[in-house]
Short mmCIF file of C-alpha atoms in Angstrom, two decimals:
data_model
loop_
_atom_site.label_atom_id
_atom_site.label_comp_id
_atom_site.label_asym_id
_atom_site.label_seq_id
_atom_site.Cartn_x
_atom_site.Cartn_y
_atom_site.Cartn_z
CA MET A 238 7.63 -6.23 26.68
CA PRO A 239 5.14 -5.37 23.93
CA HIS A 240 6.23 -3.19 21.04
CA ARG A 241 4.94 0.31 21.81
CA VAL A 242 3.21 2.17 18.98
CA VAL A 243 2.62 5.87 19.62
CA VAL A 244 0.11 7.69 17.42
CA LEU A 245 0.54 11.48 17.17
CA ALA A 246 -2.76 13.31 16.60
CA LEU A 247 -2.23 16.77 15.13
CA ASP A 248 -4.82 19.52 14.84
CA GLY A 249 -7.32 18.70 12.09
CA VAL A 250 -6.52 14.97 12.16
CA TYR A 251 -8.63 12.68 10.00
CA PRO A 252 -10.41 10.31 12.42
CA PHE A 253 -10.43 7.28 10.14
CA GLU A 254 -6.67 7.29 9.67
CA LEU A 255 -6.16 8.16 13.36
CA SER A 256 -7.97 4.96 14.33
CA ILE A 257 -6.07 2.61 12.02
CA PRO A 258 -3.00 1.90 14.21
CA SER A 259 -5.14 1.20 17.30
CA ARG A 260 -7.41 -1.14 15.35
CA ILE A 261 -4.69 -3.05 13.50
CA PHE A 262 -1.89 -3.20 16.07
CA GLY A 263 -4.39 -3.43 18.92
CA THR A 264 -5.82 -6.59 17.37
CA ALA A 265 -2.34 -8.12 17.67
CA ALA A 266 -2.19 -7.51 21.44
CA PRO A 267 -0.31 -8.43 23.59
CA LEU A 268 2.42 -8.16 20.95
CA TYR A 269 1.77 -4.42 20.65
CA GLU A 270 0.70 -1.62 22.95
CA VAL A 271 -0.86 1.44 21.27
CA VAL A 272 -1.09 4.88 22.87
CA THR A 273 -2.33 8.11 21.33
CA CYS A 274 -1.01 11.57 22.09
CA SER A 275 -1.31 15.18 21.04
CA LEU A 276 1.45 17.75 21.27
CA ASP A 277 0.17 19.14 24.57
CA GLY A 278 -2.11 16.36 25.83
CA ALA A 279 -5.24 18.41 25.13
CA ALA A 280 -8.20 17.34 23.01
CA VAL A 281 -7.58 17.54 19.26
CA ARG A 282 -9.95 19.02 16.71
CA THR A 283 -10.57 16.57 13.86
CA GLY A 284 -11.22 17.42 10.25
CA TYR A 285 -14.93 17.06 10.90
CA ASP A 286 -17.46 18.36 13.42
CA PHE A 287 -16.04 16.72 16.54
CA SER A 288 -12.88 16.55 18.61
CA VAL A 289 -11.08 13.63 20.22
CA ALA A 290 -9.67 13.48 23.74
CA VAL A 291 -6.28 11.84 24.26
CA GLN A 292 -4.59 10.70 27.43
CA HIS A 293 -0.98 11.61 26.66
CA ASP A 294 1.18 14.49 25.53
CA ALA A 295 4.22 14.36 23.27
CA THR A 296 6.54 13.13 26.01
CA VAL A 297 5.37 9.56 25.27
CA ILE A 298 7.05 9.79 21.87
CA GLY A 299 10.27 9.16 23.75
CA THR A 300 8.95 5.70 24.67
CA ALA A 301 7.88 4.75 21.14
CA ASP A 302 9.24 1.80 19.23
CA THR A 303 7.12 2.97 16.29
CA LEU A 304 5.64 6.44 15.84
CA VAL A 305 2.69 6.84 13.46
CA VAL A 306 1.66 10.26 12.15
CA PRO A 307 -1.83 10.23 10.58
CA PRO A 308 -2.85 12.92 8.07
CA PHE A 309 -4.66 16.11 9.02
CA VAL A 310 -6.67 18.80 7.26
CA CYS A 311 -4.31 20.89 5.21
CA ALA A 312 -4.05 22.75 1.95
CA PRO A 313 -0.74 21.52 0.51
CA ASP A 314 -0.64 24.28 -2.13
CA ALA A 315 -1.02 27.05 0.48
CA PRO A 316 2.05 28.55 2.15
CA ARG A 317 2.48 27.04 5.59
CA ASP A 318 5.00 25.92 8.17
CA TRP A 319 4.95 22.15 8.01
CA LEU A 320 7.18 21.83 11.04
CA PRO A 321 6.30 24.36 13.75
CA ALA A 322 8.63 24.42 16.74
CA PRO A 323 6.43 22.28 19.08
CA LEU A 324 6.13 19.57 16.44
CA ALA A 325 9.85 19.64 15.67
CA ALA A 326 10.60 19.29 19.37
CA ALA A 327 8.16 16.37 19.64
CA LEU A 328 9.82 14.50 16.76
CA ARG A 329 13.25 14.99 18.32
CA ARG A 330 12.04 12.88 21.25
CA LEU A 331 12.02 9.78 19.04
CA ARG A 332 14.70 7.34 20.18
CA PRO A 333 17.49 6.16 17.84
CA GLY A 334 16.39 2.98 16.09
CA ALA A 335 12.67 3.70 16.47
CA ARG A 336 10.49 3.59 13.36
CA ILE A 337 8.38 6.46 12.07
CA VAL A 338 5.40 6.02 9.76
CA SER A 339 3.42 8.66 7.88
CA ILE A 340 -0.02 8.07 6.41
CA CYS A 341 -1.11 10.09 3.38
CA THR A 342 -0.11 13.78 3.49
CA ALA A 343 1.52 13.41 6.92
CA SER A 344 4.52 12.73 4.67
CA TYR A 345 4.87 16.54 4.51
CA VAL A 346 5.78 16.51 8.20
CA LEU A 347 8.45 13.84 7.75
CA ALA A 348 9.87 15.62 4.71
CA ALA A 349 9.95 18.98 6.48
CA ALA A 350 11.88 17.32 9.31
CA GLY A 351 14.47 16.09 6.78
CA LEU A 352 13.62 12.45 7.45
CA LEU A 353 12.91 11.71 3.80
CA ASP A 354 15.91 13.44 2.22
CA GLY A 355 17.59 11.08 -0.23
CA ARG A 356 14.93 8.44 0.38
CA ARG A 357 12.20 6.98 -1.77
CA ALA A 358 8.79 7.91 -0.33
CA THR A 359 5.14 8.11 -1.28
CA THR A 360 2.16 10.30 -0.52
CA HIS A 361 -1.37 10.68 -1.87
CA TRP A 362 -1.20 10.69 -5.66
CA ASN A 363 -3.26 13.90 -5.87
CA ASP A 364 -0.56 15.82 -3.99
CA ALA A 365 2.52 14.07 -5.37
CA GLU A 366 3.57 16.75 -7.84
CA HIS A 367 3.29 19.52 -5.25
CA PHE A 368 5.10 17.33 -2.70
CA GLN A 369 7.96 16.76 -5.13
CA ARG A 370 8.25 20.48 -5.92
CA THR A 371 8.19 21.35 -2.23
CA PHE A 372 10.75 18.71 -1.22
CA PRO A 373 13.04 18.09 -4.21
CA ALA A 374 15.46 16.04 -2.08
CA VAL A 375 12.82 13.30 -1.75
CA ASP A 376 12.46 10.59 -4.40
CA VAL A 377 8.66 10.59 -4.71
CA ASP A 378 6.89 7.49 -6.06
CA ALA A 379 3.15 8.12 -6.26
CA SER A 380 2.37 4.79 -7.93
CA VAL A 381 2.54 2.58 -4.82
CA LEU A 382 0.48 2.00 -1.69
CA PHE A 383 3.37 2.25 0.76
CA ILE A 384 7.16 2.28 0.87
CA ASP A 385 9.25 0.58 3.54
CA ASP A 386 12.65 2.21 3.81
CA GLY A 387 13.66 0.48 7.01
CA ASP A 388 13.15 2.89 9.88
CA VAL A 389 10.97 5.27 7.84
CA LEU A 390 7.77 4.16 6.13
CA THR A 391 5.33 6.23 4.10
CA ALA A 392 1.80 5.22 3.07
CA ALA A 393 -0.17 6.74 0.23
CA GLY A 394 -3.47 7.57 1.87
CA ALA A 395 -6.52 6.43 3.82
CA ALA A 396 -6.80 2.62 3.57
CA SER A 397 -3.13 2.26 2.65
CA GLY A 398 -2.56 2.98 6.33
CA ILE A 399 -4.09 -0.43 6.97
CA ASP A 400 -1.71 -1.98 4.46
CA VAL A 401 1.41 -0.48 6.01
CA CYS A 402 0.36 -1.49 9.55
CA LEU A 403 -0.29 -5.07 8.44
CA HIS A 404 3.05 -5.00 6.64
CA LEU A 405 4.81 -4.03 9.85
CA ILE A 406 3.11 -6.84 11.75
CA ARG A 407 4.19 -9.24 9.02
CA ARG A 408 7.72 -7.85 9.19
CA ASP A 409 7.81 -8.17 12.99
CA HIS A 410 6.01 -11.48 13.52
CA GLY A 411 5.43 -13.21 10.18
CA SER A 412 2.54 -13.77 7.82
CA ALA A 413 0.51 -16.02 10.10
CA VAL A 414 0.07 -13.28 12.71
CA ALA A 415 -0.60 -10.62 10.08
CA ASN A 416 -3.14 -12.83 8.33
CA ARG A 417 -4.97 -13.51 11.59
CA VAL A 418 -5.17 -9.78 12.32
CA ALA A 419 -6.47 -9.14 8.81
CA ARG A 420 -9.16 -11.81 9.20
CA LEU A 421 -10.28 -10.41 12.55
CA CYS A 422 -10.45 -6.90 11.07
CA VAL A 423 -12.16 -8.21 7.90
CA VAL A 424 -9.63 -6.60 5.56
CA PRO A 425 -7.44 -8.07 2.79
CA PRO A 426 -4.35 -9.71 4.32
CA TRP A 427 -2.04 -8.48 1.61
CA ARG A 428 -1.89 -5.70 -0.93
CA GLU A 429 1.77 -5.50 -1.83
CA GLY A 430 3.44 -2.12 -1.45
CA GLY A 431 4.05 -1.94 -5.17
CA GLN A 432 0.37 -2.18 -6.06
CA ALA A 433 -0.68 0.92 -7.92
CA GLN A 434 -2.67 3.59 -6.13
CA PHE A 435 -6.19 4.03 -7.41
CA ILE A 436 -5.30 7.05 -9.50
CA GLU A 437 -8.02 8.87 -11.39
CA ARG A 438 -7.87 8.05 -15.07
CA PRO A 439 -9.84 9.30 -18.08
CA VAL A 440 -13.02 7.35 -18.80
CA PRO A 441 -13.55 6.59 -22.51
CA GLU A 442 -16.60 8.03 -24.20
CA PRO A 443 -19.50 5.54 -24.19
CA SER A 444 -19.33 5.31 -27.96
CA ALA A 445 -15.62 4.52 -28.02
CA ALA A 446 -14.37 0.98 -28.42
CA THR A 447 -12.86 -0.39 -25.20
CA THR A 448 -10.45 -3.16 -24.33
CA ALA A 449 -12.71 -4.70 -21.65
CA ALA A 450 -13.87 -7.63 -23.78
CA THR A 451 -10.31 -8.39 -24.81
CA ARG A 452 -9.15 -8.36 -21.21
CA GLN A 453 -11.87 -10.85 -20.34
CA TRP A 454 -10.85 -12.97 -23.31
CA ALA A 455 -7.23 -12.95 -22.17
CA LEU A 456 -8.14 -13.98 -18.62
CA GLY A 457 -9.53 -17.22 -20.00
CA ARG A 458 -6.26 -17.96 -21.82
CA LEU A 459 -3.57 -17.19 -19.25
CA GLY A 460 -2.13 -20.69 -19.63
CA ARG A 461 -0.70 -19.97 -23.06
CA PRO A 462 1.44 -17.19 -24.59
CA ILE A 463 -0.60 -14.17 -25.69
CA SER A 464 1.06 -11.62 -27.94
CA LEU A 465 0.26 -7.93 -28.21
CA ALA A 466 -0.73 -8.51 -31.83
CA GLU A 467 -3.26 -11.16 -30.74
CA LEU A 468 -4.77 -8.81 -28.19
CA ALA A 469 -5.04 -5.99 -30.71
CA ALA A 470 -6.57 -8.29 -33.32
CA HIS A 471 -9.19 -9.53 -30.85
CA ALA A 472 -10.10 -5.92 -30.04
CA ARG A 473 -10.17 -5.13 -33.79
CA MET A 474 -7.69 -2.32 -33.38
CA SER A 475 -4.21 -1.60 -34.61
CA VAL A 476 -1.45 -2.44 -32.17
CA ARG A 477 -0.73 1.26 -31.66
CA THR A 478 -4.37 2.18 -31.00
CA PHE A 479 -4.90 -0.81 -28.73
CA SER A 480 -1.80 -0.05 -26.69
CA ARG A 481 -2.84 3.58 -26.22
CA ARG A 482 -6.45 2.72 -25.37
CA PHE A 483 -5.36 -0.04 -22.98
CA ARG A 484 -3.07 2.29 -21.04
CA GLU A 485 -5.80 4.94 -20.84
CA GLU A 486 -8.28 2.45 -19.40
CA VAL A 487 -6.07 0.31 -17.18
CA GLY A 488 -3.12 2.54 -16.32
CA MET A 489 -0.42 0.10 -17.45
CA THR A 490 0.80 -1.62 -20.61
CA PRO A 491 -0.85 -4.84 -21.83
CA GLY A 492 2.33 -6.76 -20.96
CA GLN A 493 2.39 -5.42 -17.41
CA TRP A 494 -1.30 -6.23 -16.97
CA LEU A 495 -0.85 -9.80 -18.26
CA THR A 496 2.03 -10.41 -15.87
CA ARG A 497 -0.02 -9.12 -12.94
CA GLN A 498 -2.97 -11.36 -13.86
CA ARG A 499 -0.65 -14.37 -14.12
CA VAL A 500 0.82 -13.64 -10.71
CA GLU A 501 -2.65 -13.37 -9.18
CA HIS A 502 -3.75 -16.61 -10.88
CA ALA A 503 -0.63 -18.40 -9.61
CA ARG A 504 -1.32 -17.14 -6.08
CA ARG A 505 -4.88 -18.47 -6.21
CA LEU A 506 -3.69 -21.87 -7.42
CA LEU A 507 -1.01 -22.04 -4.74
CA GLU A 508 -3.54 -21.16 -2.05
CA THR A 509 -6.40 -23.42 -3.16
CA THR A 510 -4.88 -26.45 -4.91
CA ASP A 511 -2.20 -29.09 -4.39
CA LEU A 512 -0.91 -28.78 -7.95
CA PRO A 513 2.89 -29.14 -8.24
CA VAL A 514 4.74 -25.86 -8.69
CA ASP A 515 5.65 -26.75 -12.30
CA ARG A 516 1.97 -27.29 -13.08
CA VAL A 517 0.97 -24.03 -11.40
CA ALA A 518 3.58 -22.22 -13.49
CA ALA A 519 2.17 -23.76 -16.67
CA GLU A 520 -1.46 -23.03 -15.73
CA ALA A 521 -0.59 -19.40 -15.00
CA GLY A 522 1.28 -18.98 -18.26
CA PHE A 523 4.79 -18.58 -16.90
CA GLY A 524 6.08 -21.65 -18.74
CA THR A 525 8.64 -22.68 -16.15
CA ALA A 526 8.79 -22.80 -12.37
CA ALA A 527 11.89 -20.61 -12.49
CA SER A 528 10.05 -17.89 -14.36
CA MET A 529 7.13 -18.01 -11.93
CA ARG A 530 9.51 -17.96 -8.96
CA GLN A 531 11.14 -14.81 -10.30
CA HIS A 532 7.83 -13.03 -10.87
CA LEU A 533 6.38 -14.00 -7.48
CA ALA A 534 9.54 -12.89 -5.72
CA GLY A 535 9.25 -9.52 -7.44
CA ALA A 536 5.57 -9.13 -6.58
CA ILE A 537 5.30 -10.54 -3.05
CA GLY A 538 8.86 -11.15 -1.94
CA VAL A 539 8.60 -14.90 -1.28
CA PRO A 540 9.05 -18.06 -3.40
CA PRO A 541 6.05 -20.24 -4.37
CA ILE A 542 6.56 -22.98 -1.77
CA ALA A 543 6.90 -20.51 1.11
CA TYR A 544 3.81 -18.66 -0.09
CA ARG A 545 1.79 -21.87 -0.33
CA ASN A 546 2.91 -23.10 3.09
CA THR A 547 1.96 -19.81 4.72
CA PHE A 548 -1.48 -19.53 3.19
CA ARG A 549 -2.38 -23.21 3.40
CA ALA A 550 -1.38 -23.23 7.08
CA THR A 551 -3.47 -20.12 7.64
CA ALA A 552 -6.46 -21.71 5.96
CA VAL A 553 -6.21 -24.80 8.16
CA SER A 554 -6.05 -22.74 11.37
CA ALA A 555 -8.83 -20.31 10.36
#
């Protein structure tokens, strides 16, 4: 039997996010069956100038292996009942052991139902502070694209819905299936859940010195140690000024950025070359295979050899 994904369309639903589960899981048919419902089976007004007709009411939630709740037009800072009685009754239909996924601000629904109490969860970064104030029992992390807490998953917003759906396919059936779905949908096969959201950051004045040239310089030297003092000297700034300016522009420390670039470089080498793992580690600036293994495990959850085997096999079958 295929894994049944039920998508719950609420009044004011955003059509892009509503379509994500059908597009992603539907591409993996016959492994998944996707059905869409509203609370009463009637057409649902979207957040734009059209409505969508659905073929099911909330009773199908009782058949779901995974329930996805897309976001809907709302004003998070306005007083409102996030869990009206019909919606609460619909969520109670979910079977024990079934998964529930929120995309973007649909996390308010899960939190209002108590499903996120004591859990780590995410939502759109622009609403994270209000979300945390409204639901203090939730451990809000607005710096990630999605969070997998077993039977409850939360995605940050819009395209991160694609990421969490691909993640579930990978979790259910492995990377090869998820990568094939990603290729057919022409989307990136992997943006790890810990990747930072694209949070708005201050843009330096045009006349201000930036760290862009130094970042480009560092990218050409990933194979050797690069100290903070070297980076600051190249940018012709003090270490303190460089560190502050770097964080303003990039959103992370120079050390964090260097590690991320080394991980990405190692991934490219593993995917596109036959270099031994020790050599890949050296080329990426990790020094030892053990160090690279630790950093890759933290970033993507798999060791170098498993990562290479997965992506090389995918490339051959593409």
